[in-house]
XYZ file of C-alpha atoms in Angstrom:
653
model
C -174.486 -97.232 47.815
C -173.975 -95.441 44.892
C -171.361 -93.145 46.307
C -170.086 -95.951 48.440
C -169.457 -97.986 45.075
C -167.943 -95.114 43.346
C -165.309 -94.721 46.269
C -164.691 -98.526 46.005
C -163.949 -98.172 42.361
C -161.623 -95.022 43.016
C -159.487 -97.380 45.494
C -159.484 -100.232 43.267
C -158.705 -98.348 39.735
C -156.746 -95.051 41.126
C -156.563 -93.041 37.681
C -156.339 -89.042 36.328
C -158.446 -89.705 33.586
C -161.349 -92.075 32.130
C -158.971 -93.044 29.166
C -155.948 -94.115 32.263
C -158.875 -96.092 33.988
C -159.694 -98.140 31.075
C -156.338 -99.032 29.926
C -155.359 -99.467 33.633
C -158.656 -101.936 34.220
C -157.654 -104.310 30.455
C -153.931 -104.163 31.492
C -154.761 -105.983 35.230
C -157.757 -108.113 33.424
C -155.298 -109.771 31.120
C -152.807 -110.295 33.663
C -154.991 -111.826 35.624
C -156.679 -114.098 33.301
C -153.838 -116.447 33.107
C -153.057 -115.909 37.154
C -156.400 -116.157 39.062
C -156.981 -119.767 38.462
C -153.606 -120.272 40.389
C -154.463 -118.113 42.872
C -157.396 -120.355 43.862
C -155.207 -123.168 43.208
C -153.057 -122.070 45.864
C -156.087 -121.026 48.779
C -157.658 -124.202 47.712
C -154.295 -126.267 49.010
C -153.752 -124.297 52.131
C -157.499 -125.085 52.856
C -156.988 -128.671 52.856
C -153.550 -128.740 54.506
C -155.427 -126.306 57.441
C -158.458 -129.141 57.555
C -155.952 -131.917 57.650
C -153.708 -130.444 60.367
C -156.957 -130.094 62.674
C -159.405 -132.607 61.538
C -157.219 -135.260 60.159
C -159.435 -137.219 57.455
C -162.656 -136.452 59.029
C -164.990 -134.900 56.751
C -168.266 -133.426 56.973
C -170.330 -132.414 53.727
C -171.911 -129.161 55.305
C -168.636 -127.699 56.772
C -166.164 -124.225 56.172
C -164.035 -126.556 54.206
C -166.270 -127.344 51.979
C -168.213 -124.511 51.750
C -164.973 -122.463 50.847
C -163.578 -125.737 48.377
C -166.631 -125.278 46.293
C -166.617 -121.380 45.970
C -162.599 -122.211 45.051
C -163.327 -124.601 42.709
C -166.437 -122.940 40.783
C -164.766 -119.781 40.692
C -161.465 -121.783 39.155
C -163.228 -123.684 36.591
C -165.378 -120.220 35.766
C -162.206 -118.483 34.931
C -160.234 -121.372 33.193
C -163.597 -122.353 30.801
C -165.289 -119.125 30.530
C -163.198 -116.016 30.379
C -162.098 -115.063 27.178
C -160.464 -111.652 25.851
C -162.509 -108.883 25.707
C -162.313 -104.917 24.585
C -165.511 -104.529 26.714
C -163.938 -102.232 29.122
C -167.656 -101.851 31.117
C -168.131 -105.337 31.207
C -164.047 -106.134 32.364
C -164.592 -103.544 35.215
C -167.667 -105.487 36.602
C -165.825 -109.033 36.319
C -163.012 -107.345 37.907
C -165.273 -105.832 40.900
C -166.738 -109.252 40.847
C -163.636 -111.001 41.604
C -162.679 -108.569 44.391
C -165.980 -109.352 45.927
C -165.691 -113.128 45.920
C -161.768 -112.285 47.107
C -163.215 -110.601 49.983
C -165.956 -113.227 50.714
C -163.255 -115.949 50.660
C -160.450 -114.443 52.642
C -163.261 -113.104 54.919
C -164.263 -116.907 55.570
C -160.774 -118.117 55.521
C -159.890 -115.448 58.647
C -162.959 -116.958 60.647
C -162.194 -120.341 60.419
C -158.801 -120.053 61.043
C -159.446 -117.965 63.883
C -161.806 -120.600 65.086
C -159.670 -123.104 64.427
C -156.719 -121.592 66.887
C -159.600 -121.303 69.644
C -160.637 -124.993 68.960
C -157.075 -126.381 69.170
C -154.335 -124.591 70.779
C -152.011 -127.000 70.197
C -151.817 -126.389 66.440
C -151.716 -122.482 66.863
C -148.423 -122.766 64.878
C -149.635 -124.992 62.062
C -153.020 -122.791 61.594
C -150.715 -119.789 61.596
C -148.746 -121.395 59.140
C -151.116 -122.281 56.503
C -153.536 -118.927 56.841
C -149.916 -116.614 56.099
C -148.542 -119.057 53.326
C -152.800 -119.422 52.366
C -152.451 -114.564 52.318
C -149.133 -114.548 50.371
C -150.336 -116.660 47.858
C -153.218 -115.115 46.977
C -151.754 -111.807 47.183
C -148.860 -112.858 44.830
C -151.676 -114.044 42.191
C -153.288 -111.093 42.274
C -150.077 -108.886 42.016
C -151.191 -107.562 38.845
C -153.815 -106.003 40.869
C -152.230 -104.191 43.598
C -155.137 -103.003 45.158
C -157.169 -106.586 45.332
C -153.735 -108.464 46.599
C -154.012 -106.199 49.458
C -157.073 -107.912 50.852
C -155.702 -111.399 51.697
C -152.847 -109.861 53.907
C -155.073 -107.264 55.505
C -158.554 -109.593 56.146
C -156.536 -113.190 56.387
C -152.673 -112.613 57.207
C -152.568 -110.104 59.605
C -155.646 -111.095 61.873
C -154.036 -114.377 62.679
C -150.192 -113.249 63.106
C -151.672 -110.255 65.578
C -153.244 -112.712 67.999
C -150.395 -114.818 67.669
C -148.536 -112.109 68.996
C -151.266 -111.171 72.072
C -151.734 -115.057 73.005
C -148.671 -116.396 72.555
C -145.483 -117.306 74.509
C -142.539 -114.719 74.305
C -140.790 -117.025 71.582
C -143.962 -117.117 70.028
C -144.427 -113.346 69.896
C -141.622 -113.187 68.231
C -142.388 -115.362 65.283
C -145.627 -113.101 65.218
C -143.912 -109.925 65.296
C -141.248 -111.295 62.550
C -144.735 -112.440 59.968
C -145.946 -108.622 60.823
C -142.739 -107.097 59.459
C -142.826 -109.417 56.354
C -146.634 -108.718 56.064
C -146.167 -105.059 56.034
C -143.151 -105.039 53.733
C -144.937 -107.201 51.264
C -147.984 -104.442 51.584
C -145.835 -101.616 51.146
C -144.113 -103.961 47.999
C -147.419 -103.925 46.297
C -147.713 -100.332 47.081
C -144.660 -99.465 45.615
C -145.957 -101.659 42.500
C -149.197 -100.240 41.997
C -147.557 -96.776 41.858
C -145.167 -98.528 39.369
C -148.168 -100.021 37.185
C -149.991 -96.662 37.191
C -147.007 -95.231 35.996
C -146.630 -97.550 33.008
C -149.982 -96.982 32.292
C -149.598 -93.396 32.284
C -146.354 -93.808 29.790
C -147.810 -95.959 27.737
C -150.724 -93.680 27.132
C -147.929 -90.540 26.970
C -146.648 -92.230 23.785
C -149.548 -92.955 22.302
C -150.687 -89.783 22.524
C -147.462 -88.845 21.024
C -147.502 -91.612 18.372
C -151.243 -89.923 17.855
C -149.858 -86.343 17.739
C -146.889 -88.003 15.447
C -149.923 -89.663 13.062
C -152.109 -86.143 13.075
C -149.339 -84.224 12.602
C -148.162 -86.114 9.518
C -151.399 -86.141 8.095
C -151.936 -82.970 8.428
C -148.564 -82.634 6.862
C -149.637 -84.954 3.843
C -152.661 -83.031 3.461
C -150.662 -79.882 3.244
C -148.702 -81.270 0.508
C -151.501 -82.416 -1.290
C -153.974 -79.320 -0.806
C -153.932 -75.660 -2.005
C -154.402 -73.829 1.160
C -156.500 -71.114 -0.489
C -159.378 -73.111 -2.499
C -159.082 -76.245 -0.568
C -158.918 -78.938 -3.798
C -155.634 -80.702 -4.622
C -152.566 -78.429 -5.146
C -150.036 -79.438 -8.357
C -148.131 -81.523 -5.814
C -151.102 -83.657 -5.961
C -151.690 -83.801 -9.160
C -148.129 -84.954 -10.676
C -148.132 -87.688 -8.391
C -151.570 -88.697 -9.762
C -150.610 -88.683 -13.047
C -147.438 -90.356 -12.403
C -149.215 -93.308 -10.839
C -152.381 -93.497 -13.280
C -151.652 -91.776 -16.184
C -153.057 -94.325 -19.772
C -151.459 -93.604 -22.873
C -154.041 -94.689 -25.596
C -153.705 -95.040 -29.336
C -153.991 -91.931 -32.005
C -157.556 -92.692 -31.708
C -158.169 -91.486 -28.430
C -158.999 -93.317 -24.857
C -155.605 -91.986 -23.067
C -156.016 -90.157 -19.928
C -157.198 -86.664 -20.470
C -155.930 -83.240 -18.730
C -157.473 -80.004 -19.168
C -155.295 -76.752 -17.823
C -157.593 -73.508 -17.848
C -156.359 -70.261 -16.789
C -159.119 -67.258 -16.023
C -159.600 -64.588 -18.352
C -160.036 -61.316 -16.792
C -158.888 -61.989 -13.649
C -155.870 -59.678 -12.991
C -157.841 -56.907 -14.331
C -160.757 -57.845 -11.420
C -158.115 -58.483 -8.702
C -156.689 -55.045 -9.374
C -159.621 -53.128 -9.655
C -161.337 -54.878 -6.395
C -158.163 -56.072 -4.348
C -156.906 -59.623 -3.405
C -159.625 -60.464 -1.217
C -162.086 -60.349 -4.335
C -159.683 -62.207 -5.955
C -159.095 -64.930 -3.402
C -162.984 -65.154 -4.090
C -162.804 -65.545 -7.493
C -160.636 -68.344 -6.982
C -162.079 -70.247 -4.529
C -165.833 -69.850 -6.115
C -164.066 -71.357 -9.492
C -162.179 -73.910 -7.743
C -165.572 -74.766 -5.939
C -167.480 -74.704 -9.449
C -164.822 -77.195 -10.571
C -164.971 -79.820 -7.979
C -168.361 -79.869 -7.996
C -169.147 -80.011 -11.314
C -166.315 -82.996 -12.055
C -164.602 -83.979 -8.799
C -166.502 -87.342 -8.560
C -165.232 -88.434 -11.836
C -161.802 -86.598 -12.043
C -159.261 -85.118 -9.740
C -159.404 -81.075 -9.871
C -156.055 -79.479 -8.951
C -155.449 -75.412 -8.888
C -151.984 -75.279 -10.411
C -151.313 -71.765 -8.609
C -152.285 -68.395 -9.802
C -155.507 -68.253 -11.809
C -154.524 -71.645 -13.665
C -156.270 -74.701 -12.412
C -156.360 -78.529 -14.142
C -158.672 -81.276 -14.282
C -156.835 -84.732 -14.983
C -159.727 -88.015 -16.164
C -157.411 -90.831 -15.377
C -159.386 -93.238 -17.528
C -160.009 -90.551 -19.994
C -163.294 -89.747 -22.159
C -165.213 -90.179 -25.034
C -164.722 -87.810 -27.425
C -168.455 -86.297 -27.279
C -167.477 -86.138 -23.330
C -164.363 -84.510 -23.911
C -166.450 -81.837 -25.970
C -168.621 -81.040 -23.202
C -166.655 -81.248 -20.584
C -164.132 -78.507 -22.137
C -166.912 -76.464 -23.025
C -168.224 -76.790 -19.273
C -165.262 -75.635 -17.683
C -164.931 -72.627 -20.086
C -168.950 -71.919 -19.265
C -168.400 -72.453 -15.004
C -166.058 -69.175 -15.398
C -168.319 -66.900 -17.045
C -171.554 -67.143 -14.442
C -170.710 -63.784 -12.272
C -169.063 -64.296 -8.805
C -170.861 -62.437 -6.006
C -168.825 -60.750 -3.511
C -169.012 -57.652 -1.012
C -172.578 -57.043 -2.652
C -171.202 -57.041 -6.456
C -170.716 -59.131 -9.319
C -167.591 -60.054 -10.545
C -167.296 -60.724 -14.202
C -164.308 -63.288 -15.558
C -164.098 -66.084 -18.134
C -161.312 -68.992 -18.809
C -159.559 -70.514 -21.781
C -158.749 -74.137 -21.478
C -156.378 -76.104 -23.169
C -156.992 -79.496 -22.911
C -155.230 -83.249 -24.274
C -154.884 -86.972 -24.430
C -151.937 -89.331 -23.673
C -151.356 -90.712 -26.603
C -148.120 -92.581 -28.533
C -146.620 -89.102 -28.326
C -146.926 -88.377 -24.653
C -143.443 -90.275 -23.639
C -143.490 -88.729 -20.144
C -145.640 -86.737 -17.235
C -143.911 -83.226 -18.324
C -144.616 -83.935 -22.113
C -148.413 -84.306 -20.764
C -148.520 -81.293 -19.337
C -146.491 -79.568 -21.653
C -148.947 -80.588 -24.312
C -152.023 -79.202 -22.373
C -149.935 -76.369 -21.778
C -149.253 -76.044 -25.595
C -152.861 -75.986 -26.111
C -153.728 -73.465 -23.553
C -151.496 -70.985 -25.474
C -153.067 -71.709 -28.656
C -156.817 -71.234 -27.211
C -155.577 -68.020 -25.511
C -153.963 -66.776 -28.620
C -156.929 -67.399 -30.897
C -159.761 -66.541 -28.851
C -160.643 -65.701 -25.154
C -163.229 -67.912 -23.583
C -162.847 -70.865 -25.483
C -160.900 -74.342 -25.442
C -158.455 -76.293 -27.552
C -157.637 -79.673 -28.035
C -154.142 -80.912 -28.520
C -153.563 -82.806 -31.755
C -150.738 -83.761 -34.198
C -150.479 -80.780 -36.605
C -149.975 -78.878 -33.189
C -147.285 -81.848 -31.749
C -145.577 -81.205 -34.974
C -145.321 -77.695 -35.011
C -144.112 -78.223 -31.340
C -141.087 -80.796 -32.391
C -140.397 -77.828 -34.931
C -139.924 -75.422 -32.496
C -138.190 -77.592 -30.344
C -135.501 -78.223 -32.874
C -135.345 -74.488 -33.933
C -134.577 -73.643 -30.402
C -132.014 -76.594 -30.016
C -130.450 -75.497 -32.828
C -130.230 -71.778 -31.407
C -129.369 -72.218 -28.110
C -126.541 -74.349 -29.967
C -124.846 -71.970 -31.842
C -125.886 -73.985 -35.230
C -128.286 -71.349 -36.367
C -125.754 -68.888 -36.280
C -123.510 -70.584 -38.570
C -126.411 -71.387 -41.133
C -127.552 -68.106 -41.371
C -127.135 -65.658 -44.434
C -127.570 -62.237 -44.357
C -130.095 -61.092 -47.573
C -130.284 -57.625 -48.514
C -133.220 -55.645 -49.987
C -133.037 -52.131 -51.465
C -135.105 -48.830 -50.591
C -134.803 -46.487 -53.563
C -135.097 -42.968 -53.831
C -138.193 -42.601 -55.811
C -137.599 -39.068 -57.084
C -133.684 -39.838 -57.963
C -134.495 -43.147 -58.788
C -131.427 -44.751 -57.232
C -130.970 -46.981 -54.450
C -130.397 -44.842 -50.823
C -130.649 -48.045 -48.791
C -130.423 -52.085 -48.655
C -132.547 -53.772 -45.661
C -130.507 -56.358 -44.165
C -132.819 -59.617 -43.619
C -131.536 -62.900 -42.190
C -132.380 -65.821 -43.661
C -131.706 -69.537 -42.364
C -132.073 -72.559 -44.031
C -131.624 -75.682 -42.640
C -131.314 -79.351 -43.727
C -133.937 -81.157 -41.457
C -135.954 -77.922 -41.247
C -136.086 -76.460 -44.169
C -136.424 -72.356 -44.702
C -136.998 -70.783 -41.102
C -138.610 -67.529 -41.446
C -137.496 -64.561 -39.063
C -140.704 -64.319 -37.756
C -140.127 -68.287 -36.389
C -136.677 -67.556 -34.784
C -136.836 -64.234 -33.561
C -139.836 -64.857 -31.600
C -138.309 -68.002 -30.328
C -135.044 -66.110 -29.566
C -136.403 -63.566 -27.700
C -138.497 -65.750 -25.724
C -134.990 -67.672 -24.876
C -133.357 -64.399 -23.803
C -130.684 -65.266 -27.006
C -131.760 -62.388 -29.363
C -129.374 -59.693 -28.480
C -126.820 -62.295 -29.305
C -127.987 -63.511 -32.394
C -128.883 -59.915 -33.490
C -125.577 -58.617 -32.915
C -123.970 -61.371 -34.768
C -126.400 -60.480 -37.676
C -124.983 -56.762 -37.562
C -121.477 -58.184 -37.518
C -122.222 -60.104 -40.712
C -124.589 -57.555 -42.137
C -121.456 -54.568 -41.612
C -118.797 -57.213 -43.467
C -120.446 -57.359 -46.311
C -121.576 -53.830 -46.691
C -118.099 -52.287 -46.604
C -117.991 -53.268 -50.398
C -120.728 -50.833 -51.086
C -120.787 -47.718 -53.177
C -120.514 -43.990 -50.598
C -124.109 -43.485 -51.665
C -125.507 -46.935 -50.196
C -126.065 -46.922 -46.617
C -127.368 -50.017 -44.475
C -130.365 -50.761 -43.028
C -131.047 -53.114 -39.904
C -133.906 -53.932 -37.959
C -133.719 -53.743 -33.935
C -135.636 -56.286 -32.132
C -138.171 -54.741 -29.391
C -136.023 -56.530 -26.735
C -133.164 -55.570 -27.423
C -133.837 -52.036 -27.557
C -135.349 -52.210 -24.190
C -131.977 -53.005 -22.643
C -130.012 -50.712 -20.824
C -127.181 -49.440 -23.268
C -128.324 -51.250 -26.125
C -127.355 -47.994 -28.091
C -123.650 -48.223 -26.619
C -123.292 -51.776 -27.866
C -124.435 -51.213 -31.087
C -121.642 -48.378 -31.346
C -118.719 -50.588 -30.244
C -120.080 -52.937 -32.602
C -119.940 -50.129 -35.679
C -117.022 -48.759 -34.560
C -115.231 -52.007 -35.054
C -115.778 -52.369 -38.592
C -114.755 -49.673 -41.172
C -118.680 -48.987 -42.089
C -119.379 -45.222 -40.806
C -122.196 -44.482 -38.612
C -123.828 -42.266 -40.471
C -124.261 -45.022 -43.541
C -126.103 -46.741 -40.842
C -129.800 -46.822 -40.320
C -131.618 -48.744 -37.838
C -135.396 -49.661 -38.007
C -137.393 -50.066 -34.460
C -140.876 -51.602 -34.498
C -144.107 -50.214 -32.602
C -143.566 -53.267 -29.870
C -140.089 -51.963 -29.136
C -141.486 -48.311 -28.204
C -144.247 -49.752 -26.704
C -142.669 -51.729 -23.829
C -141.239 -48.296 -22.278
C -141.265 -44.756 -24.350
C -139.362 -42.909 -22.039
C -136.392 -45.701 -22.242
C -137.119 -45.651 -26.196
C -136.191 -41.983 -26.388
C -133.520 -42.030 -24.724
C -132.039 -44.670 -26.565
C -132.968 -43.092 -29.824
C -131.122 -39.785 -28.564
C -128.169 -41.675 -27.939
C -127.986 -43.618 -31.339
C -128.639 -39.639 -33.010
C -125.337 -39.021 -30.967
C -123.348 -41.361 -32.117
C -124.557 -40.570 -35.873
C -126.863 -42.977 -36.700
C -130.372 -42.410 -38.518
C -133.182 -44.070 -37.126
C -136.633 -45.226 -39.067
C -140.061 -46.327 -37.253
C -140.992 -49.579 -38.964
C -144.170 -50.427 -40.218
C -146.065 -47.091 -39.212
C -149.594 -47.248 -39.248
C -150.094 -50.947 -38.198
C -150.440 -50.350 -34.971
C -152.523 -48.538 -32.471
C -150.399 -45.588 -31.027
C -148.192 -44.950 -33.608
C -149.050 -40.921 -34.260
C -148.502 -40.801 -30.633
C -145.033 -41.738 -31.214
C -144.499 -39.307 -33.960
C -145.226 -36.723 -31.167
C -143.326 -37.873 -28.777
C -140.029 -39.494 -30.377
C -138.094 -37.965 -33.555
C -137.287 -40.096 -36.520
C -135.383 -39.313 -39.460
C -137.461 -42.038 -41.482
C -140.764 -43.312 -41.256
C -141.944 -47.121 -42.903
C -145.723 -47.148 -43.753
C -146.872 -50.887 -43.142
C -147.009 -52.801 -46.375
C -150.984 -53.485 -46.250
C -151.535 -49.775 -46.820
C -150.352 -50.586 -50.781
C -153.067 -53.490 -51.048
C -155.708 -51.796 -52.397
C -153.925 -48.527 -53.629
C -154.850 -48.843 -57.329
C -158.520 -49.673 -57.045
C -159.493 -47.588 -53.879
C -159.949 -43.860 -53.755
C -159.987 -44.397 -50.020
C -157.310 -46.210 -49.793
C -155.156 -43.672 -51.890
C -156.586 -40.784 -49.850
C -155.653 -42.824 -46.411
C -151.998 -43.148 -47.827
C -151.376 -39.615 -48.831
C -152.745 -38.376 -45.184
C -150.151 -40.390 -43.590
C -147.307 -39.300 -46.093
C -148.427 -35.622 -45.153
C -148.411 -36.804 -41.720
C -144.615 -37.601 -41.976
C -143.512 -34.923 -43.697
C -144.952 -32.796 -40.994
C -143.287 -34.718 -38.545
C -140.196 -34.235 -40.316
C -139.204 -37.035 -41.456
C -139.230 -39.126 -44.530
C -141.427 -41.806 -45.520
C -140.927 -44.903 -47.265
C -143.907 -47.281 -49.160
C -143.171 -50.755 -48.911
C -144.433 -54.107 -50.412
C -144.461 -52.113 -53.996
C -145.265 -54.872 -56.224
C -146.509 -53.680 -59.278
C -145.392 -51.086 -61.547
C -148.881 -49.288 -61.165
C -148.457 -49.009 -57.210
C -145.088 -47.646 -57.898
C -146.222 -44.631 -59.824
C -149.204 -44.357 -57.013
C -146.410 -44.240 -53.873
C -144.701 -41.507 -56.279
C -147.689 -39.387 -57.236
C -148.660 -39.005 -53.654
C -145.538 -37.962 -52.517
C -143.587 -41.376 -50.896
C -139.689 -40.587 -50.727
C -138.840 -43.722 -50.600
C -140.230 -47.501 -51.687
C -139.139 -51.069 -50.986
C -140.610 -54.131 -52.745
C -140.379 -57.110 -55.021
C -140.736 -54.591 -58.160
C -137.772 -52.653 -56.862
C -135.735 -55.250 -56.026
C -135.972 -58.488 -54.040
C -134.000 -60.149 -51.471
C -130.312 -61.455 -52.313
C -127.010 -61.751 -51.278
C -124.829 -58.597 -51.256
C -123.019 -59.515 -54.391
C -126.251 -60.267 -56.200
C -128.022 -57.187 -55.372
C -125.002 -54.818 -56.246
C -124.977 -56.642 -59.287
C -128.663 -56.198 -60.115
C -128.586 -52.847 -58.967
C -125.145 -51.196 -60.862
C -125.012 -53.741 -64.233
C -127.063 -50.697 -66.054
C -125.891 -47.555 -64.306
C -128.020 -45.630 -66.674
C -131.224 -47.316 -65.724
C -133.711 -46.240 -62.899
C -137.286 -47.473 -61.708
C -139.986 -46.420 -63.837
């Protein structure tokens, strides 16, 4: 019985998949819900017509007419009053199968009754045939949305009476019967075609739905990829930027605005280089997981790229909460990461900012957190720093300096001052060091430490230094022949390929001779590339320039430079003179360094000589040259010359 029921269901609802069958059943039900009452009405009209044609007004309570009419009326009322839209496919299937069963019973009863009437009333055969075929066609048309069910009235009611007429009728009646058989066969074929079309429509709709679902899924995946960092699974920079654009809240100076923390891992590169990218990836994934576990419920955790992460609190934090969260961000990185049986150690520095009155854009919000991170890393690794008003003012000053340098305004406002360097034995000036001075009406005095560092970062230090060299050479053209120019080179400038050639062109364009120009080079310039520095120093010597190693004794590798490179002069770092009067140890260190310079074949300069006692001590330990306020303060070329040569017979004592 169960197998027979499965066969019936496959016949009624032909489909390639359960989902296709569900769609087919749902579509059939929605169409039939409006058509079936009319179907029963057509059957009832033809049933009554057949009765009147054969029995006239005679009516018995228990007869085929009353039984079939009662069933038709009951089913009509049921479908009109009780059948409602439904999404329960199992229930719909039961209703459709029940409807097919009743249709079969009705058609079978109608067919048997019609056949009996033909036997009883042979003279009314054509009338009986007409009502029977009309009933079959009407019911089939009403079931056209359910093609397999629509076959039932044609096969059970229409064809049997037409075939009987063909066998029992006169030749003229046979022609009519044959014509009806062809009409019914054509109708059956049309139902078959209609069934295939409906099935194709369902399959097409499903295909469209599948494509739409795939498109939606692809869009969801694309959105997920656009919002998610592939390696760590947390949000990426794009997601963070969009969330800040939508939700950043600015608070007053006292706090309360949205909070952004940006942190990066200290020591990550070393671990990555030592153990490989797989270990580095595991560190990033584990730190991302820790951040998300700690803050994901209340904030957006994102990876900005590389080893840089961020946490964004849209609704802000209390000051104690901010301090606790910032400390925790750093602590999370200090816990070891287990990988391949090893414990990997890194740390984290963190910059934090609150959106306030000075956070006028999303970009500024990011910049403030970045600036706080930079300060945290500069002060001490593994700690955090909160962006504050003094830092904002310092950043604003820096931004104005950058703007002034890039616009060329800074160069127009700069002057070159000179500080003399004396031969301590002869008591005469031998060099004058060029020192850039910049005063701006809005910024005030801008120190060389400020504008040189900023110029290097902006990538314009070469242009700035070359212009300053031209200005220094122009001033030095009026100097006496025994006074030479000492000029500082930027670390970045010396690292450029062809730096010495460019310097030679600038000097040769002036009337100042190369042998009267000394270039001072800091340790950081050499540290970048020792081999390249050696080549450039050799070329400077070939052009006739002299060279000086500046701030010797302040770094860690200076002694190695004396072994690898050749300098004409070595300037001892000014800190070596600080305690020279009161500390025997300081005097011994200074004396040893002087001997080291002489052993390397170079003259040495004692810097920062502020008192006559320091001057006497520098001369006593054998320093060749001296420089400091005691010997001459920085001044314009004219004032320096006037101070140096107003009393030609005087010398430093």
